mmCIF file of C-alpha atoms and ligand atoms in Angstrom:
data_model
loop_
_atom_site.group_PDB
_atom_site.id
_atom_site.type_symbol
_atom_site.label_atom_id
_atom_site.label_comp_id
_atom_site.label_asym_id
_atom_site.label_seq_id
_atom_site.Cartn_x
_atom_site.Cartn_y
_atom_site.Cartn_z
ATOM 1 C CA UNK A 286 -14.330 5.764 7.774
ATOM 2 C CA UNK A 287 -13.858 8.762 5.691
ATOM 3 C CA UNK A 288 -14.308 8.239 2.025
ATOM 4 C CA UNK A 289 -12.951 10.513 -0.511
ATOM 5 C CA UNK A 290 -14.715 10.386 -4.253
ATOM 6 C CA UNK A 291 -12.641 12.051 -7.132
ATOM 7 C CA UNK A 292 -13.587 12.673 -10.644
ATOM 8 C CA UNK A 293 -10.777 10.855 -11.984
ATOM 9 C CA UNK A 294 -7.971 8.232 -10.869
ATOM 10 C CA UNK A 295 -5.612 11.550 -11.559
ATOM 11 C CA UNK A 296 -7.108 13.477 -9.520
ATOM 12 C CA UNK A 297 -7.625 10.826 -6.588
ATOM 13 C CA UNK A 298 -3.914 9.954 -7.033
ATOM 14 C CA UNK A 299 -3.407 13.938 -6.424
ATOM 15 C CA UNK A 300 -5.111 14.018 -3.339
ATOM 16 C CA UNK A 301 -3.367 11.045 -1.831
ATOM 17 C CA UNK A 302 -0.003 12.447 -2.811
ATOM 18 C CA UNK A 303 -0.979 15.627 -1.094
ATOM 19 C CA UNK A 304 -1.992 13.744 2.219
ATOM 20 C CA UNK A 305 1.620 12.008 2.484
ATOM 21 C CA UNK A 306 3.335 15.372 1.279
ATOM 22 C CA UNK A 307 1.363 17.137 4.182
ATOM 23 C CA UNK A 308 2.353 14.044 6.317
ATOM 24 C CA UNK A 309 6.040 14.781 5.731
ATOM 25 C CA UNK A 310 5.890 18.200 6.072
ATOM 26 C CA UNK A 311 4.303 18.284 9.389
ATOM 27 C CA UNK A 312 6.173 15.674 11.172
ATOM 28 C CA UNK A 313 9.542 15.252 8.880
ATOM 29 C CA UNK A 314 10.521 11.958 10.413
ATOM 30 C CA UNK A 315 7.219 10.199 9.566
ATOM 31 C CA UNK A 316 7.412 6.767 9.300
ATOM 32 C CA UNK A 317 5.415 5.530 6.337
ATOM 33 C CA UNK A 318 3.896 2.357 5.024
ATOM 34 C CA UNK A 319 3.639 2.106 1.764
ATOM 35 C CA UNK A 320 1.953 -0.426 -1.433
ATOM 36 C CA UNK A 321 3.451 -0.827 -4.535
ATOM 37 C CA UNK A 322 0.988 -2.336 -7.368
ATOM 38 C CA UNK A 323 -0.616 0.075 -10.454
ATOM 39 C CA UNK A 324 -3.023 2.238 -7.903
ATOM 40 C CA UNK A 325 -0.340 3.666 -6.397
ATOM 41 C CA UNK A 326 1.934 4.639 -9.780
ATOM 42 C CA UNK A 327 0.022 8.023 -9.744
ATOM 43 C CA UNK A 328 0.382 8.822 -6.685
ATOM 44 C CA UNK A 329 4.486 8.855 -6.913
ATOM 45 C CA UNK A 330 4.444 9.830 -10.547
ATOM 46 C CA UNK A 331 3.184 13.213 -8.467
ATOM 47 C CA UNK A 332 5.256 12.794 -5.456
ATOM 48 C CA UNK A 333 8.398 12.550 -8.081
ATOM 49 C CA UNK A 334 7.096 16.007 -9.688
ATOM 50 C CA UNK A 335 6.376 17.524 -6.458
ATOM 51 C CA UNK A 336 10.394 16.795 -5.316
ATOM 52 C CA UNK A 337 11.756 18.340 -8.172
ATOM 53 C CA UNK A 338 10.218 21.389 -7.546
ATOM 54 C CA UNK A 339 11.469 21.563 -4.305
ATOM 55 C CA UNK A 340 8.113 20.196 -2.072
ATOM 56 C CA UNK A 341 8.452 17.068 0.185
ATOM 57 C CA UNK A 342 11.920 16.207 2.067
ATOM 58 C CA UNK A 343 12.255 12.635 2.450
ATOM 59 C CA UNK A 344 16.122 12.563 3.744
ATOM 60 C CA UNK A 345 14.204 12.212 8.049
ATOM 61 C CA UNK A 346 11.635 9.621 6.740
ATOM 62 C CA UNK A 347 11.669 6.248 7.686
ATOM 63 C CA UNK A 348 9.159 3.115 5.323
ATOM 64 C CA UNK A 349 8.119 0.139 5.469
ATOM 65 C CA UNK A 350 6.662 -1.788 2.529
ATOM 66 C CA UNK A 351 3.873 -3.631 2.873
ATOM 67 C CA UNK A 352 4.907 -7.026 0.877
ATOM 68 C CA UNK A 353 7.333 -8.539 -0.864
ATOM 69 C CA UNK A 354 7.358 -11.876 -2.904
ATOM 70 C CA UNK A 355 9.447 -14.696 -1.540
ATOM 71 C CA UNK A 356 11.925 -15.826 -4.006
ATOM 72 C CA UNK A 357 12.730 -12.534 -5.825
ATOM 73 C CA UNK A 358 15.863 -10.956 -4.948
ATOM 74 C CA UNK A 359 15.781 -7.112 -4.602
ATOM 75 C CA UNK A 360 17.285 -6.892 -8.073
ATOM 76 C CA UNK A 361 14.861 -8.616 -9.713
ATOM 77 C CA UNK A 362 12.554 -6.399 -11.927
ATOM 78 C CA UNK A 363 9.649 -7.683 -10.774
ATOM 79 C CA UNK A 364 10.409 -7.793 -6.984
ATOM 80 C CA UNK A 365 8.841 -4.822 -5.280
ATOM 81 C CA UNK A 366 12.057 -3.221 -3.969
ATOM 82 C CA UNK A 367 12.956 -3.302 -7.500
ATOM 83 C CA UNK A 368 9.296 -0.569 -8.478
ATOM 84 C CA UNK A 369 9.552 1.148 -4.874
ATOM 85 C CA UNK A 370 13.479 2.010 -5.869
ATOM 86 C CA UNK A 371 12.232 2.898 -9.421
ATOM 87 C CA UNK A 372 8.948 4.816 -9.144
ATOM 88 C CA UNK A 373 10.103 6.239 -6.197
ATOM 89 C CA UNK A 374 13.018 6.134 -3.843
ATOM 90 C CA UNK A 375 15.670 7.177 -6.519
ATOM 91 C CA UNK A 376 13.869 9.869 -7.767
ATOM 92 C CA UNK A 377 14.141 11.691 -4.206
ATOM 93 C CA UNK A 378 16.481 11.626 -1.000
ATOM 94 C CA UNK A 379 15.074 8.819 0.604
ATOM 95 C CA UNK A 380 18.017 6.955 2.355
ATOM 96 C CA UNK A 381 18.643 3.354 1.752
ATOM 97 C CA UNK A 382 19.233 2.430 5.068
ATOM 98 C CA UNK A 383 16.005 4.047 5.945
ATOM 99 C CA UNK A 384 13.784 2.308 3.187
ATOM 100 C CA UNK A 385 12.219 -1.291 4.636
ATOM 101 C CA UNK A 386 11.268 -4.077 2.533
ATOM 102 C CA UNK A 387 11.029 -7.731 3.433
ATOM 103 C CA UNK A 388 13.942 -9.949 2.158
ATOM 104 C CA UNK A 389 12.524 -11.824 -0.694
ATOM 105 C CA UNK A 390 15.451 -14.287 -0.254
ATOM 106 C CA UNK A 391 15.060 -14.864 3.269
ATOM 107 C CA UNK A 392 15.976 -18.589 3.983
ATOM 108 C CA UNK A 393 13.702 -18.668 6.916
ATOM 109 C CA UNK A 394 10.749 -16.865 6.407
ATOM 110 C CA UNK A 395 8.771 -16.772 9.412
ATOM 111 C CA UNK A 396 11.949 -15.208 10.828
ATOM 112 C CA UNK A 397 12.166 -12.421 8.316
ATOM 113 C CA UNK A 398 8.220 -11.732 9.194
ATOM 114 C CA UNK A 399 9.571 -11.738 12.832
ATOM 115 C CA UNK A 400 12.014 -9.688 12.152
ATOM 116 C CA UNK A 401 9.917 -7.152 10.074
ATOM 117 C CA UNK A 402 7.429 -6.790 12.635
ATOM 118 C CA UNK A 403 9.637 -5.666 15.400
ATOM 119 C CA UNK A 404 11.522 -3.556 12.931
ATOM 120 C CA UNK A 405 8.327 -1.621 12.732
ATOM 121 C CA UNK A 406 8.042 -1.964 16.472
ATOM 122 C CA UNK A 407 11.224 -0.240 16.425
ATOM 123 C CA UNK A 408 10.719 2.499 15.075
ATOM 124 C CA UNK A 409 7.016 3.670 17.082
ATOM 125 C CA UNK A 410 4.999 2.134 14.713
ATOM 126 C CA UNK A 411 3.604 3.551 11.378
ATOM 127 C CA UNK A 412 2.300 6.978 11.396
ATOM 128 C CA UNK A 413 0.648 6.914 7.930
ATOM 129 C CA UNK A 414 0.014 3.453 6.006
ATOM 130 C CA UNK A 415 -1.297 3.947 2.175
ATOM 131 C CA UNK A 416 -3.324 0.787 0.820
ATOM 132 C CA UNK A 417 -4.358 0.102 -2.345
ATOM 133 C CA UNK A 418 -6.980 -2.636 -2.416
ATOM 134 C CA UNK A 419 -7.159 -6.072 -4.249
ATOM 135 C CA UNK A 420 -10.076 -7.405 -6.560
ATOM 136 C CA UNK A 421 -10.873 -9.543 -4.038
ATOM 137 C CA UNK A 422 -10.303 -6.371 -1.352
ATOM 138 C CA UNK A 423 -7.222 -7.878 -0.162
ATOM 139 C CA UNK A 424 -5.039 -5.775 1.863
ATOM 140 C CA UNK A 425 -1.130 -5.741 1.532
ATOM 141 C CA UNK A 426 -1.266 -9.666 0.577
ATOM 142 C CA UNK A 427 -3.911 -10.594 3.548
ATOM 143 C CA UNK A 428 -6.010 -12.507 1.284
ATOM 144 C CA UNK A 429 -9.814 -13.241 2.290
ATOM 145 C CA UNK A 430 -10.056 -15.239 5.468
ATOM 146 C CA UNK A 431 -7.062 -13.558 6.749
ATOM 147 C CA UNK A 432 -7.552 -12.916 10.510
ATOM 148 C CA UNK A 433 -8.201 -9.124 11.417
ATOM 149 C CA UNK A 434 -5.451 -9.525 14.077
ATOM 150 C CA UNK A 435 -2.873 -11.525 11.666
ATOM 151 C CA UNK A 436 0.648 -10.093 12.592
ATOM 152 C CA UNK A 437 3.489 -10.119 9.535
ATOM 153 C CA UNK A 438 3.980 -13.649 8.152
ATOM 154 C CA UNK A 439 4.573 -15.501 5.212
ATOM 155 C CA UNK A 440 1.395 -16.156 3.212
ATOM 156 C CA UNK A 441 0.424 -17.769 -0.132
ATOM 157 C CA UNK A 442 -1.139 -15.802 -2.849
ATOM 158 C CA UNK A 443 -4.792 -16.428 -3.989
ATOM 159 C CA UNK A 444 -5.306 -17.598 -7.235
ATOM 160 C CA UNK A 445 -7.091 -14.473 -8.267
ATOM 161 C CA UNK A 446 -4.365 -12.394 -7.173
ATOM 162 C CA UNK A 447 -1.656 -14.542 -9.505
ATOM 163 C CA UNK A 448 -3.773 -13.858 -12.437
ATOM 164 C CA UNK A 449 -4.160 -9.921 -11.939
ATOM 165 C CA UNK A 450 -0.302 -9.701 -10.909
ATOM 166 C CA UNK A 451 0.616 -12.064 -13.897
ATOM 167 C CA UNK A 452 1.118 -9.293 -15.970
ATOM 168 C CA UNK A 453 3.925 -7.874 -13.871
ATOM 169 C CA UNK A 454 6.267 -10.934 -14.758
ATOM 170 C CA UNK A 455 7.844 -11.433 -18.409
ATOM 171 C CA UNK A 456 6.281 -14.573 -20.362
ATOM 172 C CA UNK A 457 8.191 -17.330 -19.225
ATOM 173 C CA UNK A 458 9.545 -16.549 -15.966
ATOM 174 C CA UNK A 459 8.062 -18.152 -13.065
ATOM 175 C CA UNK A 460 5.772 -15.898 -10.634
ATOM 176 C CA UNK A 461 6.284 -16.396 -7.044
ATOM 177 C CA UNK A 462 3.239 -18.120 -5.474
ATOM 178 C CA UNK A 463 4.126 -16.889 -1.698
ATOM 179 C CA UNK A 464 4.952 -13.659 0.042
ATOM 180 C CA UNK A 465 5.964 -11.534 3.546
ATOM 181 C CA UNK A 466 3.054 -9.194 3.690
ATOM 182 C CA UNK A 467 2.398 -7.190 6.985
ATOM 183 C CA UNK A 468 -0.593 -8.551 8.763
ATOM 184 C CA UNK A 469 -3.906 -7.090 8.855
ATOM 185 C CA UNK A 470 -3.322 -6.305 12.830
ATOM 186 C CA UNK A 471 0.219 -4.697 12.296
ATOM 187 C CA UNK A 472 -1.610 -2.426 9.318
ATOM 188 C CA UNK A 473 -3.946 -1.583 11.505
ATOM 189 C CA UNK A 474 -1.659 -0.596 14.397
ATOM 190 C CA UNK A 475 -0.683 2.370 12.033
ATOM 191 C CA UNK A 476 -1.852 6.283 13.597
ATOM 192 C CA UNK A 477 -3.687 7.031 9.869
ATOM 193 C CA UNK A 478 -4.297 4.716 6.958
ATOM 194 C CA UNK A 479 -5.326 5.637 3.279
ATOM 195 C CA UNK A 480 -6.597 3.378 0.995
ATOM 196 C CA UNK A 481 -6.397 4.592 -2.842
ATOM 197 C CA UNK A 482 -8.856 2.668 -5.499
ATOM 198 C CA UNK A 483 -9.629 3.457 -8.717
ATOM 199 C CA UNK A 484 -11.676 1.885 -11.543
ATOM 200 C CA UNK A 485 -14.404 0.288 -12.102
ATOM 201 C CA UNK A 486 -12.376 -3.535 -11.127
ATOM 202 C CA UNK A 487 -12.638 -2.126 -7.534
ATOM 203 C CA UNK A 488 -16.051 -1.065 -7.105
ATOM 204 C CA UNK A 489 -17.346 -4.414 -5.742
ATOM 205 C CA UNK A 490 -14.625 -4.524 -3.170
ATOM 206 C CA UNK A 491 -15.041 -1.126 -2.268
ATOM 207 C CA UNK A 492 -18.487 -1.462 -2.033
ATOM 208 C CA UNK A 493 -18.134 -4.987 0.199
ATOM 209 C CA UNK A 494 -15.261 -3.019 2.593
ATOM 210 C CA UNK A 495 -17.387 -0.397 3.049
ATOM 211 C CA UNK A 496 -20.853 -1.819 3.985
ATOM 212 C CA UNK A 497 -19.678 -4.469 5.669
ATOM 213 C CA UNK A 498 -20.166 -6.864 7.333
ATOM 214 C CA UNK A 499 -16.595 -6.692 9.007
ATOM 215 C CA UNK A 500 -15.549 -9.992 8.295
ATOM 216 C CA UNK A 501 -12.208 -11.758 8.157
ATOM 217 C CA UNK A 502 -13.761 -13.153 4.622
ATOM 218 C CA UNK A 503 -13.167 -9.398 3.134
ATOM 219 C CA UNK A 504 -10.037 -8.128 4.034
ATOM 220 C CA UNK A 505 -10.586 -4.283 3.608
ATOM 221 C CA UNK A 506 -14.084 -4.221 6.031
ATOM 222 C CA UNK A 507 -10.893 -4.341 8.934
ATOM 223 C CA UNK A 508 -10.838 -0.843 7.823
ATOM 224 C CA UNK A 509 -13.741 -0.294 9.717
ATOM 225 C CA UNK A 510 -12.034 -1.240 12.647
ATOM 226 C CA UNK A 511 -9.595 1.425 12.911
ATOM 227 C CA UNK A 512 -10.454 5.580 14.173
ATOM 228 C CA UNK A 513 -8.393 7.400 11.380
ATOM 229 C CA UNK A 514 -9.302 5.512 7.939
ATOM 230 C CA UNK A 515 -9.503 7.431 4.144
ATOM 231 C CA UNK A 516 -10.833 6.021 1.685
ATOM 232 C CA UNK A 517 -9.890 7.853 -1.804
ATOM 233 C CA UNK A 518 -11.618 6.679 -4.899
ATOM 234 C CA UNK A 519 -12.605 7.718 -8.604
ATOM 235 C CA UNK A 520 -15.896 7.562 -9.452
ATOM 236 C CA UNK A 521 -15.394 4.198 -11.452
ATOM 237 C CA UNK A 522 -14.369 2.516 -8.047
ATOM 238 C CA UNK A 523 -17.210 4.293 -6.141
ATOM 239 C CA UNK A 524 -19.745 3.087 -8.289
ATOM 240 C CA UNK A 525 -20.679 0.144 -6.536
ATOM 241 C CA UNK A 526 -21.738 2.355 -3.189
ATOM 242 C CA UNK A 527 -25.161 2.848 -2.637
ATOM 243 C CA UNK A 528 -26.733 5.925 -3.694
ATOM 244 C CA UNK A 529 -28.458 6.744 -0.052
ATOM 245 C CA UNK A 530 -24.597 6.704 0.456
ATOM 246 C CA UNK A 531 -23.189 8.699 -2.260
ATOM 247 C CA UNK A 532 -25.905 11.096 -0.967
ATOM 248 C CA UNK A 533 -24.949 10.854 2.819
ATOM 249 C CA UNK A 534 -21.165 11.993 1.201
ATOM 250 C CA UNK A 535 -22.629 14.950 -0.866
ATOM 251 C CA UNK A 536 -21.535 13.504 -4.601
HETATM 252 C C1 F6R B 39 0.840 -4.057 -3.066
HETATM 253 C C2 F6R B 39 -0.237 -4.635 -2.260
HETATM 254 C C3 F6R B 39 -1.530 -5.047 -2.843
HETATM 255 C C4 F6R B 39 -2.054 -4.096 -3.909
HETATM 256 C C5 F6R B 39 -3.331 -4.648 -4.526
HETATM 257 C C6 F6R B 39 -3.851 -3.781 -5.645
HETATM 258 O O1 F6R B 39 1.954 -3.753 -2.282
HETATM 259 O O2 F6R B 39 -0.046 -4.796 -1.086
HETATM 260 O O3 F6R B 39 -2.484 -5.172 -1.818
HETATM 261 O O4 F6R B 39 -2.294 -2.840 -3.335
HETATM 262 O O5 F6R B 39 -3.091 -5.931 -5.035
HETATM 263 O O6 F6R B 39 -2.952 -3.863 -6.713
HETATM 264 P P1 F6R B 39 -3.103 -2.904 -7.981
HETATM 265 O O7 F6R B 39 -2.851 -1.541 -7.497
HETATM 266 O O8 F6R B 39 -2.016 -3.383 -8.926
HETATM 267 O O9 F6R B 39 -4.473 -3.105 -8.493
#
């Protein structure tokens, strides 16, 4: 696992912006998987920039969301096709038909999952997955105790997870307890993952994905699993590390 430490969340959001520009410049038709969630807000807030100055072409790309929550319909504001179309996709020429996200309305939800999965299939597989990471290191929405081979399904959220996302729903409106999220096995499938974490809310799960053990009780150790991982952090989020560690990595 390489890990990445950055002075500030700005600057770590720069760097993983520059890895998926890089991504799309070298291979134009990348397909990409991507989080939605705060972490990543930087990261397209740059990516937006970027395209309108004329870096990163988007028209040949092909993405797949990680998650989506069941019982939110696309237009909903706090769905994620909803943030991916407004922090990202409209601000640049991705093409609709191009940008994957699983049905929030799907009827039968094990099929959608089904149907995700060999969507991704599809297409070769993911060449670059981006991550952000959960409290509770969850992964996409693979909460703790989800199996390091779990394949795209329909899950339900931990409570810890309802309270940090609560603030992402108005007072009042009911927050979906259950979502599609890729599985930890189809993430893991992907050629090159980065996982972006900032602040110091992040630091214990960093720290636990990290030094392991690799267990199916902390989601992000399955990053040790896999031959082309990033970590990219701030220093708040890699504050939990060890220092023998922080020494091995030079900061
Ligand atoms: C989002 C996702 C989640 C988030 C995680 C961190 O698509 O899959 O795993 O990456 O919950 O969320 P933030 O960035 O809001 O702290």
């Amino acid at each position: 696992m390489n890990i990445i430490i950055k002075n500030s969340a700005e600057e770590a959001s720069a760097a993983v912006a520059e890895i998926l520009l890089r991504q799309v410049e070298t291979k134009p038709d990348s397909v990409l998987g991507l989080p939605t969630g705060a972490t990543p807000l930087g990261v397209y807030a740059r990516l937006r920039q970027e395209f309108s100055k004329g870096r990163g072409r988007y028209k040949d790309v092909t993405t797949f969301n990680l998650d989506e929550y069941l019982g939110l319909s696309s237009e909903h504001p706090s769905s994620y096709a909803f943030y991916m179309r407004e922090t990202l996709f409209r601000h640049a020429d991705f093409k609709s038909e191009r940008t994957h996200i699983p049905d929030g309305l799907a009827t039968d939800a094990e099929a959608e999952a089904e149907r995700y999965e060999s969507l991704i299939s599809t297409h070769g597989g993911i060449d670059l997955m981006v991550l952000g990471l959960g409290r509770n290191a969850h992964i996409g929405f693979n909460e703790p105790g989800s199996p390091h081979t779990s394949r795209t399904r329909r899950v339900a959220l931990a409570s810890s997870t309802l309270d940090a996302n609560a603030r992402y729903f108005q007072p009042g409106s009911s927050q979906p307890t259950h979502a599609i999220t890729m599985g930890i096995g189809t993430i893991l499938e992907s050629r090159a993952i980065v996982v972006l974490a900032t602040g110091r809310e992040k630091a214990d799960a960093i720290a636990a994905s990290v030094n392991g053990p690799v267990t199916d009780a902390v989601p992000g150790s399955a990053l040790n699993r896999h031959a082309d991982a990033t970590i990219v952090l701030d220093r708040q989020a890699a504050q939990a590390l060890g220092a023998v560690q922080l020494l091995e990595l030079g900061v």
